Amino acid sequence: MAFRSIKGTKDILPADSHRWQHVEAIVRDVFQTFNYKEIRTPIFEQTALFSRSIGELTDIVGKEMYTFEDRSGDSITLRPEGTASVIRAYIQNNLAEQLPLTKVYYIGPMFRQERPQAGRLRQFHQFGAEAIGSPAAEVDAEIIAMAIAVYRKLGIRQYALKINSVGCEKCRPVYKATLQELLRKIAPQLSPDSQRRIDQNPMRVLDSKDEEDQSLTVDMPLINEFLCTECSEHFKNVQRLLTSFEIDFTVDGRLVRGLDYYTKTAFELTSTALGSQDALAGGGRYDLLTQELEGKATPGVGFAAGIERLLMVLDKTGFTLPDGRHPLLFIAAADDSAREWALAETIRLRERGIAAETDLLRRSLKAQMREADRQEATFVLVAGARELEEGKAALKRMQDGTSELISLDTIASTLQRTSS
Ligand code: AMP
């Protein structure tokens, strides 16, 4: 085969796209009920936007970004995540002046050059939301509730919510220094990734997936013990609110968002229905990010969720999504003289909002009937020269084979009557 899709990318084929549409419709529906409005940002941005906001030291920026020079020599990157672009748009368009709290969501493709495996792609899709403008725990709790509402609405129950607080610029430095000192003592035994992280990002060492790292750090102090009064109050408030929303969670003191701009709440949703790539969604508060991107200091909180993973969970739990749409009517031409009328009528019906189909391959009547069956059309109308002359034809209901002679002038109203 001459051309194949690029490794780590996938076609969403016609037989599958209705599943995506359904999930996206649920996401939009849930988000709208929470009064979040859609924002659509470009899929490529200046590279520096991502390196600055996500951080030079992260895997995303260090190893995974699709970065290229365009023809004018500017460094461009395909977005690896959504938050940076949203914050850029927020600052650039002065959204703060319009509303004190900006609540936005996005749905779309993201790009990371990771090693492809089940549940991990190079072009994948996320839905996510950001609430910018409030330091209050209510917003953290609301956004977590909103993420969960999407899974619940899709009938997914097999998920677990983990939350943590990663502190702020006041309390975290003391913790970081303490942790660094302890980690340096055992540095040679740690995995190379963890060794690299000790200086810049020691909290990520506690989050390491490496078993040896995990057992070496099992007794190390966690950030919870170091939180300042403000962070600790904030974290208690988030927990109280989640409890009052009847959302189950566990506190995981090892859960971190890697960077210094992330503050206070961090959370992750995982699913037991997935394999090693079990993260459904992740998010948290980033009170220092707008500043980092040279905007006015503004607190924010957000999350992002993978759509492919969500669909995998739906597959595994056997949840059946609504079927793709089928034509309500298939008009079959009994002879060549009726073909033109059949197409013109199909188009007229479509203008009235009726999903109609006809044959475009000039096939025999028998083949057209087979096609109507394959397309799972609800009704078939067969018309030839005689029917056109008489102005009447049989409308056949495919499910039970019953038919009714109807006037060709009243197809639309008959369909609307019989199918409502
Ligand atoms: P992150 O932006 O890394 O916090 O990821 C948020 C969510 O996006 C994860 O929980 C996954 O569900 C999904 N995700 C992240 N990276 C990938 C990937 N390479 N392929 C598929 N889904 C991904």
Short mmCIF file of C-alpha atoms and ligand atoms in Angstrom, two decimals:
data_model
loop_
_atom_site.label_atom_id
_atom_site.label_comp_id
_atom_site.label_asym_id
_atom_site.label_seq_id
_atom_site.Cartn_x
_atom_site.Cartn_y
_atom_site.Cartn_z
CA MET A 1 0.00 0.00 0.00
CA ALA A 2 1.44 3.36 -1.03
CA PHE A 3 0.17 5.50 1.82
CA ARG A 4 -0.59 4.61 5.38
CA SER A 5 -1.59 6.81 8.28
CA ILE A 6 1.28 7.98 10.46
CA LYS A 7 2.23 5.72 13.37
CA GLY A 8 0.18 6.54 16.45
CA THR A 9 -2.66 8.16 14.53
CA LYS A 10 -6.01 6.58 13.79
CA ASP A 11 -8.83 7.06 11.36
CA ILE A 12 -12.21 7.40 12.95
CA LEU A 13 -14.19 5.46 10.39
CA PRO A 14 -17.83 5.95 9.38
CA ALA A 15 -18.93 2.89 11.33
CA ASP A 16 -17.43 4.41 14.47
CA SER A 17 -17.91 8.14 14.16
CA HIS A 18 -21.39 8.14 15.66
CA ARG A 19 -19.86 6.87 18.91
CA TRP A 20 -17.58 9.88 18.96
CA GLN A 21 -20.44 12.19 18.14
CA HIS A 22 -22.45 10.72 20.97
CA VAL A 23 -19.65 11.17 23.50
CA GLU A 24 -19.00 14.70 22.28
CA ALA A 25 -22.69 15.54 22.49
CA ILE A 26 -22.81 14.29 26.09
CA VAL A 27 -19.70 16.31 26.96
CA ARG A 28 -21.22 19.47 25.46
CA ASP A 29 -24.50 18.81 27.15
CA VAL A 30 -22.99 18.27 30.60
CA PHE A 31 -20.62 21.22 30.27
CA GLN A 32 -23.43 23.47 29.17
CA THR A 33 -25.48 22.56 32.21
CA PHE A 34 -22.48 23.65 34.30
CA ASN A 35 -22.45 26.93 32.32
CA TYR A 36 -19.08 26.37 30.66
CA LYS A 37 -18.80 27.83 27.15
CA GLU A 38 -16.78 26.40 24.31
CA ILE A 39 -13.47 27.92 23.28
CA ARG A 40 -11.69 26.87 20.07
CA THR A 41 -8.04 27.73 19.89
CA PRO A 42 -5.65 26.96 17.03
CA ILE A 43 -4.02 23.54 17.04
CA PHE A 44 -0.59 25.06 16.60
CA GLU A 45 1.09 27.75 18.62
CA GLN A 46 4.45 29.31 19.19
CA THR A 47 6.69 26.63 20.70
CA ALA A 48 7.67 28.88 23.62
CA LEU A 49 4.07 28.97 24.85
CA PHE A 50 4.23 25.28 25.66
CA SER A 51 7.80 25.12 26.88
CA ARG A 52 7.05 27.98 29.26
CA SER A 53 3.70 26.77 30.57
CA ILE A 54 4.20 23.01 30.64
CA GLY A 55 7.85 23.36 31.61
CA GLU A 56 11.16 22.58 29.94
CA LEU A 57 11.78 19.68 32.29
CA THR A 58 8.65 17.70 31.58
CA ASP A 59 8.53 14.67 29.30
CA ILE A 60 6.06 16.49 27.10
CA VAL A 61 8.35 19.40 26.35
CA GLY A 62 11.60 17.45 26.58
CA LYS A 63 10.71 14.49 24.40
CA GLU A 64 7.22 14.51 22.99
CA MET A 65 6.33 17.73 21.21
CA TYR A 66 5.79 17.91 17.47
CA THR A 67 7.88 20.98 16.85
CA PHE A 68 8.94 22.32 13.48
CA GLU A 69 10.19 25.44 11.85
CA ASP A 70 7.75 26.97 9.42
CA ARG A 71 8.80 28.63 6.18
CA SER A 72 9.47 31.92 7.89
CA GLY A 73 11.76 30.25 10.41
CA ASP A 74 9.40 30.49 13.39
CA SER A 75 9.30 27.57 15.79
CA ILE A 76 5.81 26.11 15.82
CA THR A 77 4.39 23.25 17.90
CA LEU A 78 1.26 21.16 17.50
CA ARG A 79 -0.53 21.54 20.79
CA PRO A 80 0.27 18.70 23.22
CA GLU A 81 -2.49 19.82 25.62
CA GLY A 82 -5.16 22.48 25.91
CA THR A 83 -4.52 24.63 28.97
CA ALA A 84 -1.62 26.70 27.62
CA SER A 85 -3.59 27.82 24.56
CA VAL A 86 -6.65 28.65 26.63
CA ILE A 87 -4.64 30.79 29.02
CA ARG A 88 -2.91 32.50 26.10
CA ALA A 89 -6.29 33.25 24.53
CA TYR A 90 -7.62 34.44 27.89
CA ILE A 91 -4.77 36.92 28.28
CA GLN A 92 -4.65 38.00 24.63
CA ASN A 93 -8.40 38.65 24.37
CA ASN A 94 -8.79 40.26 27.79
CA LEU A 95 -11.44 37.75 28.77
CA ALA A 96 -10.97 38.83 32.38
CA GLU A 97 -12.65 42.12 31.54
CA GLN A 98 -15.80 40.40 30.36
CA LEU A 99 -16.56 38.20 33.33
CA PRO A 100 -14.92 37.85 36.73
CA LEU A 101 -14.95 34.07 36.35
CA THR A 102 -14.29 32.66 32.89
CA LYS A 103 -15.58 29.11 32.48
CA VAL A 104 -14.58 27.51 29.19
CA TYR A 105 -14.27 24.06 27.67
CA TYR A 106 -12.67 22.53 24.59
CA ILE A 107 -12.83 19.29 22.63
CA GLY A 108 -10.20 18.39 20.08
CA PRO A 109 -7.01 16.65 19.01
CA MET A 110 -3.71 16.86 20.89
CA PHE A 111 -0.31 15.70 19.66
CA ARG A 112 2.49 13.98 21.55
CA GLN A 113 5.25 11.83 20.14
CA GLU A 114 4.93 9.04 22.67
CA ARG A 115 5.54 5.34 22.14
CA PRO A 116 2.21 4.14 20.74
CA GLN A 117 0.46 1.35 22.66
CA ALA A 118 -3.07 0.45 23.68
CA GLY A 119 -4.62 3.68 24.93
CA ARG A 120 -1.65 5.79 23.93
CA LEU A 121 -1.60 7.58 20.61
CA ARG A 122 0.34 10.37 18.98
CA GLN A 123 -2.75 12.18 17.86
CA PHE A 124 -5.35 11.67 20.53
CA HIS A 125 -8.41 13.61 21.60
CA GLN A 126 -9.28 15.36 24.79
CA PHE A 127 -12.15 17.24 26.26
CA GLY A 128 -11.26 19.61 29.01
CA ALA A 129 -12.32 22.67 30.90
CA GLU A 130 -10.76 25.65 32.61
CA ALA A 131 -12.25 28.01 35.20
CA ILE A 132 -10.16 31.15 35.40
CA GLY A 133 -10.58 33.91 37.97
CA SER A 134 -11.37 32.38 41.34
CA PRO A 135 -9.13 31.04 44.11
CA ALA A 136 -12.10 29.43 45.87
CA ALA A 137 -12.31 25.71 46.62
CA GLU A 138 -15.85 25.77 45.21
CA VAL A 139 -14.44 26.02 41.70
CA ASP A 140 -12.10 23.05 42.21
CA ALA A 141 -15.00 20.99 43.51
CA GLU A 142 -17.32 22.11 40.73
CA ILE A 143 -14.85 21.20 38.01
CA ILE A 144 -14.23 17.76 39.52
CA ALA A 145 -17.98 17.23 39.75
CA MET A 146 -18.32 18.24 36.13
CA ALA A 147 -15.65 15.78 34.95
CA ILE A 148 -17.37 13.00 36.86
CA ALA A 149 -20.80 13.99 35.55
CA VAL A 150 -19.65 13.15 32.01
CA TYR A 151 -18.69 9.58 32.98
CA ARG A 152 -21.83 9.11 35.01
CA LYS A 153 -24.02 10.34 32.19
CA LEU A 154 -22.35 7.78 29.92
CA GLY A 155 -23.12 5.04 32.41
CA ILE A 156 -19.50 4.57 33.50
CA ARG A 157 -19.25 3.59 37.15
CA GLN A 158 -15.83 1.91 37.23
CA TYR A 159 -13.65 4.88 38.02
CA ALA A 160 -11.69 6.09 40.99
CA LEU A 161 -11.00 9.68 41.96
CA LYS A 162 -7.74 10.52 43.69
CA ILE A 163 -7.04 13.99 45.00
CA ASN A 164 -4.16 15.77 46.65
CA SER A 165 -2.92 19.23 47.43
CA VAL A 166 0.51 20.17 46.12
CA GLY A 167 0.75 23.33 48.22
CA CYS A 168 1.73 26.78 47.02
CA GLU A 169 4.75 29.03 46.61
CA LYS A 170 4.74 29.62 50.37
CA CYS A 171 4.67 26.09 51.75
CA ARG A 172 6.07 23.97 48.93
CA PRO A 173 9.69 25.22 48.97
CA VAL A 174 10.19 23.98 52.53
CA TYR A 175 8.80 20.59 51.60
CA LYS A 176 10.82 20.43 48.40
CA ALA A 177 14.05 21.18 50.23
CA THR A 178 13.33 18.51 52.85
CA LEU A 179 12.50 15.97 50.19
CA GLN A 180 15.54 16.83 48.10
CA GLU A 181 17.83 16.27 51.02
CA LEU A 182 16.35 12.83 51.67
CA LEU A 183 16.35 11.89 47.98
CA ARG A 184 19.97 12.93 47.46
CA LYS A 185 21.00 10.38 50.07
CA ILE A 186 19.51 7.53 48.06
CA ALA A 187 20.08 9.03 44.61
CA PRO A 188 22.35 6.28 43.19
CA GLN A 189 19.69 3.64 43.87
CA LEU A 190 16.93 5.54 42.10
CA SER A 191 15.94 5.11 38.46
CA PRO A 192 17.69 7.45 35.99
CA ASP A 193 14.46 9.42 35.48
CA SER A 194 14.03 9.95 39.19
CA GLN A 195 17.68 10.92 39.61
CA ARG A 196 17.21 13.62 37.02
CA ARG A 197 14.16 14.94 38.81
CA ILE A 198 15.71 15.38 42.26
CA ASP A 199 17.01 18.87 41.59
CA GLN A 200 14.19 20.40 39.62
CA ASN A 201 11.13 18.41 40.37
CA PRO A 202 11.60 16.16 43.41
CA MET A 203 7.89 15.62 44.00
CA ARG A 204 7.65 13.71 40.74
CA VAL A 205 10.03 11.11 42.22
CA LEU A 206 7.32 10.10 44.67
CA ASP A 207 4.95 9.71 41.73
CA SER A 208 7.37 7.38 39.90
CA LYS A 209 5.92 4.23 38.34
CA ASP A 210 9.21 2.38 38.96
CA GLU A 211 8.72 -0.24 41.68
CA GLU A 212 12.23 0.16 43.09
CA ASP A 213 11.70 3.93 43.36
CA GLN A 214 8.40 3.31 45.07
CA SER A 215 9.83 1.02 47.73
CA LEU A 216 12.81 3.33 48.36
CA THR A 217 10.55 6.31 48.96
CA VAL A 218 7.75 4.57 50.80
CA ASP A 219 8.50 6.25 54.14
CA MET A 220 9.30 9.71 52.86
CA PRO A 221 7.24 12.62 54.14
CA LEU A 222 4.38 13.73 51.97
CA ILE A 223 3.35 17.28 51.10
CA ASN A 224 0.20 17.09 53.28
CA GLU A 225 2.33 17.41 56.41
CA PHE A 226 3.84 20.65 55.12
CA LEU A 227 0.81 22.54 53.83
CA CYS A 228 0.39 26.12 55.07
CA THR A 229 -2.88 27.08 56.76
CA GLU A 230 -4.32 28.52 53.55
CA CYS A 231 -3.57 25.42 51.46
CA SER A 232 -4.70 23.09 54.17
CA GLU A 233 -8.01 24.97 54.59
CA HIS A 234 -8.49 24.99 50.84
CA PHE A 235 -7.89 21.25 50.63
CA LYS A 236 -10.31 20.57 53.49
CA ASN A 237 -12.93 22.68 51.75
CA VAL A 238 -12.53 20.78 48.48
CA GLN A 239 -12.96 17.49 50.34
CA ARG A 240 -15.98 18.74 52.27
CA LEU A 241 -17.64 19.95 49.09
CA LEU A 242 -16.98 16.69 47.23
CA THR A 243 -18.48 14.80 50.13
CA SER A 244 -21.54 17.02 50.06
CA PHE A 245 -21.87 16.31 46.32
CA GLU A 246 -21.73 12.58 47.18
CA ILE A 247 -18.55 12.06 45.18
CA ASP A 248 -16.26 9.33 46.50
CA PHE A 249 -12.54 10.03 46.52
CA THR A 250 -9.30 8.99 48.14
CA VAL A 251 -6.51 11.32 49.17
CA ASP A 252 -3.26 10.26 47.55
CA GLY A 253 -0.35 12.20 49.02
CA ARG A 254 1.86 11.11 46.13
CA LEU A 255 -0.24 12.53 43.37
CA VAL A 256 1.45 15.59 41.88
CA ARG A 257 1.21 17.91 38.95
CA GLY A 258 4.81 18.30 38.00
CA LEU A 259 5.40 22.02 37.95
CA ASP A 260 5.71 25.05 40.12
CA TYR A 261 2.77 26.84 38.51
CA TYR A 262 0.49 24.11 39.80
CA THR A 263 -0.83 24.92 43.21
CA LYS A 264 -3.14 23.35 45.74
CA THR A 265 -5.56 20.82 44.21
CA ALA A 266 -4.35 17.99 41.97
CA PHE A 267 -6.68 15.21 40.91
CA GLU A 268 -6.81 12.18 38.71
CA LEU A 269 -9.54 9.85 37.54
CA THR A 270 -8.55 6.30 36.70
CA SER A 271 -10.52 3.33 35.48
CA THR A 272 -10.16 -0.27 36.55
CA ALA A 273 -11.48 -1.27 33.12
CA LEU A 274 -8.24 -0.08 31.49
CA GLY A 275 -4.82 -1.71 31.44
CA SER A 276 -1.53 0.01 32.22
CA GLN A 277 -2.70 3.28 30.66
CA ASP A 278 -5.50 3.63 33.18
CA ALA A 279 -5.74 7.42 33.51
CA LEU A 280 -9.03 8.78 32.24
CA ALA A 281 -8.56 12.40 33.24
CA GLY A 282 -6.27 14.65 35.21
CA GLY A 283 -6.40 18.18 36.41
CA GLY A 284 -5.72 20.70 39.09
CA ARG A 285 -5.26 24.26 40.13
CA TYR A 286 -2.68 26.54 38.53
CA ASP A 287 -2.74 29.86 40.37
CA LEU A 288 0.66 30.93 39.04
CA LEU A 289 0.27 30.05 35.37
CA THR A 290 -1.25 33.28 33.98
CA GLN A 291 1.63 35.16 35.56
CA GLU A 292 4.12 32.77 34.06
CA LEU A 293 2.62 33.58 30.66
CA GLU A 294 2.96 37.28 31.38
CA GLY A 295 -0.67 37.96 32.13
CA LYS A 296 -2.06 39.52 35.29
CA ALA A 297 -1.87 37.08 38.22
CA THR A 298 -5.17 35.17 38.05
CA PRO A 299 -6.02 31.90 39.76
CA GLY A 300 -7.31 29.03 37.64
CA VAL A 301 -8.26 25.39 37.74
CA GLY A 302 -8.89 22.87 35.00
CA PHE A 303 -8.75 19.30 33.78
CA ALA A 304 -8.34 17.29 30.61
CA ALA A 305 -9.74 13.88 29.74
CA GLY A 306 -8.88 11.40 27.00
CA ILE A 307 -11.69 10.47 24.61
CA GLU A 308 -10.04 7.30 23.25
CA ARG A 309 -9.70 5.97 26.80
CA LEU A 310 -13.30 6.81 27.56
CA LEU A 311 -14.42 4.89 24.47
CA MET A 312 -12.24 1.95 25.52
CA VAL A 313 -14.00 1.88 28.88
CA LEU A 314 -17.38 2.01 27.17
CA ASP A 315 -16.33 -0.94 24.97
CA LYS A 316 -15.13 -3.01 27.89
CA THR A 317 -18.14 -2.40 30.06
CA GLY A 318 -20.41 -3.41 27.21
CA PHE A 319 -22.31 -0.16 27.27
CA THR A 320 -24.13 0.17 23.98
CA LEU A 321 -24.07 3.56 22.42
CA PRO A 322 -27.01 4.60 20.31
CA ASP A 323 -26.82 3.26 16.81
CA GLY A 324 -25.68 5.44 13.94
CA ARG A 325 -28.53 7.12 12.08
CA HIS A 326 -30.25 5.28 9.28
CA PRO A 327 -32.31 6.73 6.43
CA LEU A 328 -35.97 7.10 7.22
CA LEU A 329 -36.81 6.54 3.57
CA PHE A 330 -35.11 4.88 0.63
CA ILE A 331 -36.62 5.74 -2.73
CA ALA A 332 -36.06 2.97 -5.26
CA ALA A 333 -36.51 3.64 -8.95
CA ALA A 334 -38.37 0.76 -10.64
CA ASP A 335 -37.12 1.82 -14.07
CA ASP A 336 -34.78 4.36 -15.64
CA SER A 337 -37.55 6.90 -16.26
CA ALA A 338 -38.02 7.33 -12.50
CA ARG A 339 -34.38 7.81 -11.52
CA GLU A 340 -34.31 11.55 -11.95
CA TRP A 341 -37.58 12.02 -10.08
CA ALA A 342 -36.28 9.76 -7.27
CA LEU A 343 -33.22 11.92 -6.71
CA ALA A 344 -35.12 15.20 -6.99
CA GLU A 345 -37.72 13.95 -4.47
CA THR A 346 -34.97 12.73 -2.14
CA ILE A 347 -33.44 16.18 -2.19
CA ARG A 348 -36.81 17.85 -1.56
CA LEU A 349 -37.40 15.56 1.44
CA ARG A 350 -33.94 16.30 2.81
CA GLU A 351 -34.71 20.01 2.62
CA ARG A 352 -37.60 19.29 4.95
CA GLY A 353 -35.25 17.58 7.38
CA ILE A 354 -36.06 14.00 6.40
CA ALA A 355 -33.12 11.59 6.17
CA ALA A 356 -33.71 10.15 2.71
CA GLU A 357 -31.56 8.13 0.33
CA THR A 358 -31.80 6.87 -3.21
CA ASP A 359 -29.63 4.87 -5.58
CA LEU A 360 -26.71 6.65 -7.20
CA LEU A 361 -25.18 3.59 -8.84
CA ARG A 362 -27.89 3.01 -11.42
CA ARG A 363 -28.59 -0.41 -10.02
CA SER A 364 -31.42 -2.83 -10.73
CA LEU A 365 -34.53 -2.66 -8.56
CA LYS A 366 -33.52 -5.88 -6.81
CA ALA A 367 -30.10 -4.44 -5.95
CA GLN A 368 -31.72 -1.22 -4.73
CA MET A 369 -33.98 -3.18 -2.39
CA ARG A 370 -30.96 -5.02 -1.02
CA GLU A 371 -29.23 -1.70 -0.48
CA ALA A 372 -32.26 -0.25 1.35
CA ASP A 373 -32.10 -3.28 3.60
CA ARG A 374 -28.36 -2.93 4.20
CA GLN A 375 -28.82 0.76 5.03
CA GLU A 376 -31.56 -0.23 7.47
CA ALA A 377 -33.96 2.30 6.00
CA THR A 378 -37.25 2.41 7.89
CA PHE A 379 -39.38 2.80 4.75
CA VAL A 380 -38.92 2.09 1.05
CA LEU A 381 -40.93 3.70 -1.70
CA VAL A 382 -40.77 2.08 -5.14
CA ALA A 383 -41.70 4.26 -8.09
CA GLY A 384 -41.52 3.71 -11.83
CA ALA A 385 -43.15 5.24 -14.91
CA ARG A 386 -46.60 3.96 -13.89
CA GLU A 387 -46.43 5.33 -10.34
CA LEU A 388 -45.26 8.71 -11.62
CA GLU A 389 -48.16 8.86 -14.04
CA GLU A 390 -50.71 7.88 -11.43
CA GLY A 391 -49.11 10.05 -8.77
CA LYS A 392 -49.25 7.20 -6.27
CA ALA A 393 -46.81 4.58 -4.98
CA ALA A 394 -46.51 1.95 -2.26
CA LEU A 395 -44.71 2.99 0.92
CA LYS A 396 -43.34 -0.15 2.50
CA ARG A 397 -42.37 -0.42 6.14
CA MET A 398 -39.28 -2.63 6.13
CA GLN A 399 -39.65 -4.05 9.60
CA ASP A 400 -42.96 -5.83 9.03
CA GLY A 401 -43.34 -5.63 5.25
CA THR A 402 -46.67 -3.81 5.47
CA SER A 403 -47.34 -1.23 2.80
CA GLU A 404 -49.67 1.62 2.11
CA LEU A 405 -50.50 3.29 -1.18
CA ILE A 406 -49.75 6.98 -0.79
CA SER A 407 -49.89 10.07 -2.96
CA LEU A 408 -46.49 11.19 -4.24
CA ASP A 409 -47.35 14.75 -3.21
CA THR A 410 -47.70 13.79 0.42
CA ILE A 411 -44.60 11.67 1.09
CA ALA A 412 -43.18 14.08 3.66
CA SER A 413 -46.37 14.48 5.66
CA THR A 414 -47.10 10.74 5.53
CA LEU A 415 -43.62 9.96 6.84
CA GLN A 416 -43.91 12.56 9.56
CA ARG A 417 -47.26 11.11 10.58
CA THR A 418 -46.27 7.44 10.51
CA SER A 419 -42.86 7.78 12.09
CA SER A 420 -43.75 10.13 14.95
P1 AMP B 1 -2.62 14.85 30.59
O1 AMP B 1 -2.84 16.06 29.72
O2 AMP B 1 -1.31 14.18 30.35
O3 AMP B 1 -2.93 15.12 32.06
O4 AMP B 1 -3.69 13.78 30.11
C1 AMP B 1 -5.06 13.89 30.37
C2 AMP B 1 -5.74 12.65 29.80
O5 AMP B 1 -5.56 12.60 28.39
C3 AMP B 1 -5.16 11.34 30.29
O6 AMP B 1 -5.75 11.00 31.52
C4 AMP B 1 -5.54 10.39 29.18
O7 AMP B 1 -6.89 9.98 29.32
C5 AMP B 1 -5.43 11.26 27.96
N1 AMP B 1 -4.13 11.09 27.27
C6 AMP B 1 -2.95 11.68 27.56
N2 AMP B 1 -1.99 11.31 26.71
C7 AMP B 1 -2.56 10.45 25.84
C8 AMP B 1 -2.08 9.72 24.69
N3 AMP B 1 -0.84 9.80 24.26
N4 AMP B 1 -2.98 8.92 24.03
C9 AMP B 1 -4.26 8.83 24.45
N5 AMP B 1 -4.75 9.50 25.51
C10 AMP B 1 -3.92 10.30 26.20
#
